[in-house]
Amino acid sequence: MDITKLSTPCFILDEQDIVENITEFQEALSGFFSKNIVGYSVKTNSLPYVLEIARKQGCYAEVVSFHEYKLAVKVGFPKEHIIYNGPMKSKETFLDAIQHRAIVNIETWREIEWLEELPFIGQTYEVGIRLNIDISTISPEDEDHPNDDSRFGFSYESGEFKVALHRLSILQYVEVVGVHSHREPKTRSVRFYRRVVEYVQEIILSCNFKLKYWDLGGGFFGRMPNKPTYAEYVKNIFSVLSPKLRDTMFIVEPGNAIVASGFHYLMKVIDVKQHNENIYVSTDGSRNDVDPFFHKSDYFKEFIYENQNGNPSRYPQIVGGFTCLEYDRLFSLPVGERELNVGDYIIFHRVGAYTMSLTPLFIHYFPIVYLNTSQGNLCVIREEWTEEDFIRKSKF
Ligand SMILES: *Cc1c(COP(=O)(O)O)cnc(C)c1O
């Protein structure tokens, strides 16, 4: 790949990498579960081309808002291959989804009310229900902070899960056939998933369920050295699963595990200044694009220098982005590291998850996205957004 031909800043999508991630996860599941689904978490990276890869590889689309529901339909997912989660369902898309046999997991009381209002016309509907997962209680070693509870799902301990089930069971045209137990632990540890399975299955076995599917959610690591593999997750989940539940359709909703490794971000050095015993390197990229939460301490990054030879820097180099925000600083290089010069490139790897979908339209609009095809050819799959795209639908 000749990066000097690319306009910067840009994302580069590696198609083969995403295909392999999906295939490996599917194979890991199929090794244990005769019925299984990989539902790709659309919010993690909703670039239409990524959704198309996921669809072609046999994934379902896991969506968490009415916009995402409509997006998934638009890019070609059949409605029965959509998993509809979260509190941001509209009534219209909620009813559309249950009528078209999407997998719908109830998250709010209003969805139950929408079902209660339905006229009984002979048709029956199947739904799942989301269970609240409190990490601090279930697996304290995996908590991010004390009382790492969740604002999602119905709590078993408070009694609301049973109330919700009861209200649904009164409706003769509604059948609860699934349970959803997504929770993303900071540690992404295998131990956490074992404990979630143990916790949830006790509840499932104690309630009177005719369970068709169990949707465990996402939160897994992607393929990375020294991290659990998809196969390790699945094997451990299966090993603690009650034999009574092993024939259940098993669903996972990975986002990060599918897309993180398939994206790179390329930026170029546009200016170098020196003052106060520091060197300030300006680039045409932004931290908004590679670390929108501003919490990374380092990146998987590489430098591509314009000249073959370079000098060690006499001062620390502070590498910043194009925005006029002081805090848009990507990283610093200590004294003695090779000097960066105008025209050098910095490439960030593994930046596919929660980056493009969180990029603000601040100063610079969405960057161009290139596809690196399985054959090694480069093509544009999203043009750079311009001011024309930005003002669409605005009146002035
Ligand atoms: C965000 C989310 C996921 C995906 O989480 P990852 O950490 O990206 O794997 C899956 N399911 C639900 C309900 C989510 O909200």
Coordinates of C-alpha atoms and ligand atoms in Angstrom, one line a residue:
M1 CA 0.0 0.0 0.0
D2 CA 1.5 3.3 -1.1
I3 CA 0.3 5.7 1.5
T4 CA 1.8 8.8 -0.2
K5 CA -1.0 8.5 -2.7
L6 CA -3.6 9.0 0.0
S7 CA -5.2 12.3 1.1
T8 CA -4.8 13.0 4.8
P9 CA -6.3 12.8 7.3
C10 CA -8.0 9.5 6.4
F11 CA -9.1 6.2 7.7
I12 CA -8.1 3.0 5.9
L13 CA -10.3 -0.1 6.3
D14 CA -8.8 -3.5 5.9
E15 CA -11.6 -5.7 4.6
Q16 CA -9.8 -9.0 5.1
D17 CA -9.2 -8.3 8.7
I18 CA -12.9 -7.8 9.5
V19 CA -13.9 -10.8 7.5
E20 CA -11.4 -13.0 9.4
N21 CA -12.6 -11.6 12.8
I22 CA -16.2 -12.4 12.0
T23 CA -15.4 -15.9 10.6
E24 CA -13.3 -16.8 13.6
F25 CA -16.0 -15.7 16.0
Q26 CA -18.6 -17.7 14.1
E27 CA -16.4 -20.8 14.1
A28 CA -15.7 -20.5 17.8
L29 CA -19.5 -20.4 18.5
S30 CA -20.3 -23.2 16.1
G31 CA -17.8 -25.4 17.9
F32 CA -20.1 -25.5 21.0
F33 CA -23.5 -24.1 20.1
S34 CA -25.6 -25.8 17.4
K35 CA -27.7 -22.6 17.1
N36 CA -25.8 -19.3 17.3
I37 CA -25.8 -15.8 15.9
V38 CA -23.2 -13.1 15.7
G39 CA -25.0 -9.8 15.8
Y40 CA -22.7 -7.0 14.8
S41 CA -23.0 -4.0 17.1
V42 CA -23.8 -1.2 14.6
K43 CA -23.0 1.7 17.0
T44 CA -19.4 0.6 17.4
N45 CA -18.7 1.6 13.7
S46 CA -21.7 2.2 11.5
L47 CA -19.8 2.9 8.3
P48 CA -22.2 1.4 5.6
Y49 CA -19.4 -0.6 4.1
V50 CA -18.7 -2.3 7.4
L51 CA -22.4 -3.1 7.8
E52 CA -22.3 -4.6 4.3
I53 CA -19.3 -6.8 5.1
A54 CA -21.1 -8.0 8.3
R55 CA -24.3 -8.7 6.3
K56 CA -22.4 -10.6 3.6
Q57 CA -20.6 -12.7 6.3
G58 CA -23.9 -13.8 7.8
C59 CA -24.0 -11.5 10.8
Y60 CA -27.2 -10.0 12.2
A61 CA -27.3 -6.2 12.8
E62 CA -27.5 -5.3 16.5
V63 CA -29.1 -1.8 16.7
V64 CA -29.8 0.5 19.6
S65 CA -31.9 3.3 18.2
F66 CA -34.6 3.9 15.6
H67 CA -32.1 5.6 13.4
E68 CA -29.8 2.5 13.5
Y69 CA -32.8 0.3 12.9
K70 CA -33.6 2.2 9.7
L71 CA -30.0 2.3 8.7
A72 CA -29.7 -1.5 9.0
V73 CA -32.8 -1.9 6.8
K74 CA -31.4 0.6 4.3
V75 CA -28.1 -1.2 3.9
G76 CA -30.0 -4.5 3.2
F77 CA -30.4 -6.4 6.4
P78 CA -33.7 -8.4 6.4
K79 CA -35.7 -7.3 9.4
E80 CA -35.6 -10.8 10.8
H81 CA -31.9 -10.4 10.9
I82 CA -32.0 -7.3 13.1
I83 CA -31.5 -7.4 16.9
Y84 CA -33.2 -4.3 18.3
N85 CA -32.0 -3.2 21.8
G86 CA -31.8 -0.2 24.0
P87 CA -34.2 2.5 25.2
M88 CA -34.2 4.6 22.0
K89 CA -36.7 2.6 20.1
S90 CA -39.5 4.6 18.5
K91 CA -43.0 3.1 18.8
E92 CA -43.3 2.9 15.1
T93 CA -40.0 1.0 14.6
F94 CA -40.6 -1.2 17.7
L95 CA -44.0 -2.4 16.3
D96 CA -42.5 -2.8 12.8
A97 CA -39.7 -4.9 14.3
I98 CA -41.9 -7.3 16.3
Q99 CA -44.3 -7.6 13.4
H100 CA -41.4 -8.6 11.0
R101 CA -39.9 -11.0 13.5
A102 CA -36.8 -9.1 14.4
I103 CA -35.2 -10.1 17.7
V104 CA -36.5 -7.4 20.0
N105 CA -35.2 -7.1 23.6
I106 CA -37.5 -5.0 25.9
E107 CA -35.6 -2.3 27.7
T108 CA -38.2 0.1 29.0
W109 CA -41.7 0.1 30.5
R110 CA -43.0 2.1 27.6
E111 CA -42.3 -0.8 25.3
I112 CA -44.5 -3.0 27.5
E113 CA -47.2 -0.4 27.4
W114 CA -47.0 -0.3 23.5
L115 CA -47.5 -4.1 23.6
E116 CA -50.4 -3.8 26.1
E117 CA -52.1 -1.3 23.8
L118 CA -52.1 -3.6 20.8
P119 CA -55.4 -5.0 19.6
F120 CA -55.5 -8.8 19.6
I121 CA -55.8 -9.7 15.9
G122 CA -54.7 -13.3 16.1
Q123 CA -51.1 -12.6 15.5
T124 CA -48.6 -13.5 18.2
Y125 CA -45.3 -11.7 18.9
E126 CA -42.1 -12.9 20.4
V127 CA -39.9 -10.6 22.5
G128 CA -36.9 -10.9 24.7
I129 CA -36.2 -8.9 27.9
R130 CA -33.1 -7.3 29.2
L131 CA -31.8 -8.2 32.6
N132 CA -29.9 -5.7 34.7
I133 CA -26.3 -6.7 35.4
D134 CA -24.5 -5.2 38.4
I135 CA -20.8 -5.9 37.9
S136 CA -19.9 -5.0 41.5
T137 CA -22.2 -7.7 42.9
I138 CA -21.7 -10.4 40.2
S139 CA -17.9 -10.1 39.7
P140 CA -16.3 -7.5 42.0
E141 CA -12.8 -8.2 40.5
D142 CA -14.1 -6.8 37.2
E143 CA -15.6 -3.6 38.5
D144 CA -14.4 -0.3 37.1
H145 CA -15.2 1.5 40.4
P146 CA -17.3 0.7 43.5
N147 CA -21.0 0.3 42.8
D148 CA -20.4 -0.4 39.1
D149 CA -24.0 -1.0 38.5
S150 CA -26.0 -0.5 35.3
R151 CA -28.8 1.8 34.3
F152 CA -29.9 -0.7 31.7
G153 CA -32.2 -3.7 32.0
F154 CA -34.8 -4.8 34.6
S155 CA -33.3 -5.7 37.9
Y156 CA -34.1 -9.1 39.3
E157 CA -33.2 -8.1 42.9
S158 CA -35.6 -5.1 42.9
G159 CA -38.4 -7.3 41.7
E160 CA -38.9 -5.3 38.5
F161 CA -37.7 -8.1 36.2
K162 CA -40.5 -10.3 37.5
V163 CA -43.1 -7.5 37.3
A164 CA -42.1 -6.9 33.7
L165 CA -42.3 -10.7 32.9
H166 CA -45.7 -10.9 34.7
R167 CA -47.1 -8.0 32.7
L168 CA -46.0 -9.6 29.5
S169 CA -47.3 -13.0 30.4
I170 CA -50.8 -11.6 30.9
L171 CA -50.8 -10.7 27.2
Q172 CA -52.0 -13.8 25.3
Y173 CA -50.5 -12.6 22.1
V174 CA -47.0 -12.0 23.4
E175 CA -44.5 -14.6 24.3
V176 CA -41.2 -13.9 26.1
V177 CA -38.7 -16.1 24.4
G178 CA -35.4 -14.5 25.1
V179 CA -33.1 -12.9 27.7
H180 CA -30.6 -10.2 27.0
S181 CA -27.7 -9.8 29.4
H182 CA -25.2 -7.3 27.8
R183 CA -22.7 -5.7 30.0
E184 CA -19.3 -4.5 29.1
P185 CA -16.7 -5.0 31.8
K186 CA -13.6 -2.7 31.8
T187 CA -11.4 -5.8 32.0
R188 CA -13.2 -7.8 29.2
S189 CA -12.2 -10.8 31.2
V190 CA -13.3 -14.4 30.6
R191 CA -14.0 -14.7 34.3
F192 CA -16.6 -12.0 34.0
Y193 CA -18.6 -13.8 31.3
R194 CA -18.5 -17.1 33.3
R195 CA -20.0 -15.3 36.2
V196 CA -22.7 -13.5 34.2
V197 CA -23.7 -16.9 32.7
E198 CA -23.9 -18.4 36.2
Y199 CA -25.9 -15.4 37.5
V200 CA -28.3 -15.2 34.6
Q201 CA -29.0 -18.9 34.2
E202 CA -30.1 -19.2 37.9
I203 CA -32.7 -16.6 37.1
I204 CA -33.7 -18.2 33.9
L205 CA -34.1 -21.6 35.5
S206 CA -36.1 -20.2 38.4
C207 CA -38.6 -18.2 36.2
N208 CA -41.0 -20.0 34.1
F209 CA -39.4 -19.4 30.7
K210 CA -39.7 -21.1 27.4
L211 CA -36.4 -19.7 26.3
K212 CA -35.5 -19.8 22.6
Y213 CA -32.5 -17.5 22.8
W214 CA -30.0 -16.1 25.2
D215 CA -28.3 -12.9 24.0
L216 CA -25.1 -12.4 26.0
G217 CA -24.2 -9.0 24.4
G218 CA -20.8 -7.8 23.5
G219 CA -17.7 -6.4 25.2
F220 CA -15.1 -9.0 24.1
F221 CA -11.5 -8.4 23.1
G222 CA -10.6 -8.6 19.4
R223 CA -7.7 -10.8 18.2
M224 CA -4.6 -9.5 20.1
P225 CA -1.5 -11.1 21.5
N226 CA -1.9 -12.0 25.2
K227 CA -5.6 -11.5 25.2
P228 CA -8.4 -14.1 25.4
T229 CA -9.4 -15.5 22.0
Y230 CA -13.0 -15.8 20.8
A231 CA -12.6 -19.6 21.3
E232 CA -11.5 -19.1 24.9
Y233 CA -14.6 -16.9 25.7
V234 CA -17.0 -19.4 24.1
K235 CA -15.4 -22.5 25.6
N236 CA -15.6 -20.9 29.1
I237 CA -19.2 -19.7 28.6
F238 CA -20.2 -23.2 27.5
S239 CA -18.4 -24.9 30.3
V240 CA -20.4 -23.2 33.0
L241 CA -23.7 -23.3 31.1
S242 CA -26.4 -25.6 32.6
P243 CA -26.9 -28.7 30.3
K244 CA -30.6 -27.6 30.3
L245 CA -29.7 -24.5 28.4
R246 CA -27.2 -25.8 25.9
D247 CA -29.6 -26.2 23.1
T248 CA -30.7 -22.6 23.4
M249 CA -29.9 -20.3 20.5
F250 CA -26.9 -18.4 21.7
I251 CA -26.3 -14.8 20.5
V252 CA -23.3 -12.5 20.9
E253 CA -23.2 -8.9 20.0
P254 CA -19.5 -8.0 19.4
G255 CA -18.6 -4.6 18.2
N256 CA -15.1 -3.8 19.3
A257 CA -14.0 -7.5 18.8
I258 CA -15.0 -7.3 15.1
V259 CA -13.9 -3.8 14.0
A260 CA -11.1 -2.5 16.2
S261 CA -8.2 -4.1 14.4
G262 CA -9.5 -3.4 10.8
F263 CA -9.1 0.3 10.8
H264 CA -6.0 2.5 10.5
Y265 CA -5.8 6.3 10.6
L266 CA -3.2 8.3 8.7
M267 CA -2.2 11.9 9.4
K268 CA 0.6 14.1 8.2
V269 CA 2.9 16.5 9.9
I270 CA 2.1 20.1 8.6
D271 CA 4.2 22.3 10.9
V272 CA 7.0 22.2 13.6
K273 CA 7.6 25.0 16.1
Q274 CA 10.0 25.3 19.0
H275 CA 9.6 27.2 22.3
N276 CA 10.0 26.8 26.0
E277 CA 12.3 23.8 25.4
N278 CA 9.6 21.9 23.6
I279 CA 8.9 21.1 20.0
Y280 CA 5.3 21.5 19.0
V281 CA 4.4 19.3 16.0
S282 CA 1.2 20.1 14.2
T283 CA -0.6 17.5 12.2
D284 CA -3.6 17.5 9.9
G285 CA -5.3 14.8 12.0
S286 CA -7.0 15.1 15.4
R287 CA -7.2 13.1 18.6
N288 CA -11.0 13.3 18.1
D289 CA -10.6 10.8 15.4
V290 CA -8.4 8.2 17.2
D291 CA -9.3 8.7 20.9
P292 CA -12.7 10.5 21.1
F293 CA -12.9 9.7 24.8
F294 CA -9.5 11.3 25.4
H295 CA -8.5 8.5 27.8
K296 CA -5.8 6.5 25.9
S297 CA -2.3 6.7 27.3
D298 CA -0.7 5.3 24.1
Y299 CA -1.6 4.0 20.7
F300 CA -0.5 1.4 18.2
K301 CA 1.3 3.9 16.1
E302 CA 4.1 4.0 13.5
F303 CA 6.1 6.8 11.8
I304 CA 6.7 6.9 8.2
Y305 CA 9.4 9.5 7.5
E306 CA 9.8 11.4 4.3
N307 CA 13.6 11.3 4.4
Q308 CA 15.7 8.2 5.0
N309 CA 17.8 9.6 7.7
G310 CA 16.8 11.9 10.6
N311 CA 18.3 13.4 13.8
P312 CA 17.5 12.7 17.4
S313 CA 15.4 15.5 18.8
R314 CA 17.1 17.8 21.4
Y315 CA 13.7 18.6 23.0
P316 CA 10.6 16.7 23.8
Q317 CA 8.2 16.6 20.9
I318 CA 4.5 17.3 21.6
V319 CA 2.4 16.0 18.7
G320 CA -1.0 17.8 18.3
G321 CA -4.0 17.8 16.1
F322 CA -5.5 20.3 13.7
T323 CA -8.1 21.7 16.0
C324 CA -7.8 24.9 17.9
L325 CA -8.3 23.0 21.2
E326 CA -5.3 23.2 23.4
Y327 CA -6.0 19.7 24.7
D328 CA -6.0 18.2 21.2
R329 CA -2.6 16.7 21.9
L330 CA -2.0 13.1 20.8
F331 CA 1.2 12.1 22.5
S332 CA 4.7 13.3 23.4
L333 CA 8.0 11.9 22.4
P334 CA 10.9 12.2 24.9
V335 CA 14.2 13.8 24.1
G336 CA 16.4 11.7 21.8
E337 CA 13.6 10.3 19.7
R338 CA 13.9 10.9 16.0
E339 CA 12.8 14.4 14.9
L340 CA 9.5 14.7 13.1
N341 CA 9.5 17.0 10.1
V342 CA 6.9 18.5 7.8
G343 CA 5.8 15.7 5.3
D344 CA 6.3 12.8 7.7
Y345 CA 3.3 10.5 8.3
I346 CA 2.0 9.0 11.5
I347 CA -0.3 6.0 11.2
F348 CA -2.4 4.7 14.0
H349 CA -3.5 1.1 14.0
R350 CA -6.5 -0.6 15.6
V351 CA -8.7 2.5 15.6
G352 CA -12.0 1.0 14.3
A353 CA -14.1 0.9 17.5
Y354 CA -15.9 3.9 18.8
T355 CA -13.9 6.4 16.8
M356 CA -15.6 7.1 13.5
S357 CA -19.1 6.9 15.1
L358 CA -18.1 9.5 17.7
T359 CA -16.2 11.9 15.5
P360 CA -17.7 15.4 16.0
L361 CA -18.2 17.7 13.1
F362 CA -15.8 20.2 14.6
I363 CA -13.8 22.5 12.3
H364 CA -13.1 19.7 9.9
Y365 CA -15.8 17.4 8.6
F366 CA -15.8 13.6 8.4
P367 CA -12.5 12.5 6.9
I368 CA -12.2 10.3 3.8
V369 CA -12.2 6.6 4.2
Y370 CA -10.3 4.2 1.9
L371 CA -10.8 0.5 1.5
N372 CA -7.8 -1.8 1.3
T373 CA -9.4 -4.7 -0.5
S374 CA -8.6 -8.4 0.0
Q375 CA -6.6 -8.1 -3.2
G376 CA -4.6 -5.2 -1.9
N377 CA -6.2 -2.5 -4.0
L378 CA -7.2 0.9 -2.5
C379 CA -10.4 2.7 -3.3
V380 CA -12.6 5.4 -1.7
I381 CA -15.6 4.1 0.2
R382 CA -16.6 7.5 1.8
E383 CA -15.6 10.8 0.3
E384 CA -14.5 13.5 2.7
W385 CA -17.5 15.5 3.9
T386 CA -17.3 19.1 2.8
E387 CA -19.2 22.3 3.9
E388 CA -21.8 21.3 1.3
D389 CA -22.6 18.2 3.3
F390 CA -22.4 20.1 6.5
I391 CA -25.1 22.6 5.6
R392 CA -27.5 20.2 4.2
K393 CA -30.9 20.7 5.8
S394 CA -29.9 24.0 7.3
K395 CA -31.7 27.2 6.5
F396 CA -29.8 30.4 6.3
Ligands
LIG1 C1 -22.4 -1.3 22.8 C2 -23.1 -2.6 22.8 C3 -22.5 -3.8 22.3 C4 -21.1 -3.8 21.7 O1 -20.1 -3.7 22.7 P1 -18.6 -3.9 22.3 O2 -17.8 -3.5 23.5 O3 -18.3 -2.9 21.2 O4 -18.4 -5.3 21.9 C5 -23.3 -4.9 22.3 N1 -24.6 -4.9 22.8 C6 -25.2 -3.8 23.3 C7 -26.6 -3.8 23.8 C8 -24.4 -2.6 23.3 O5 -25.0 -1.5 23.8

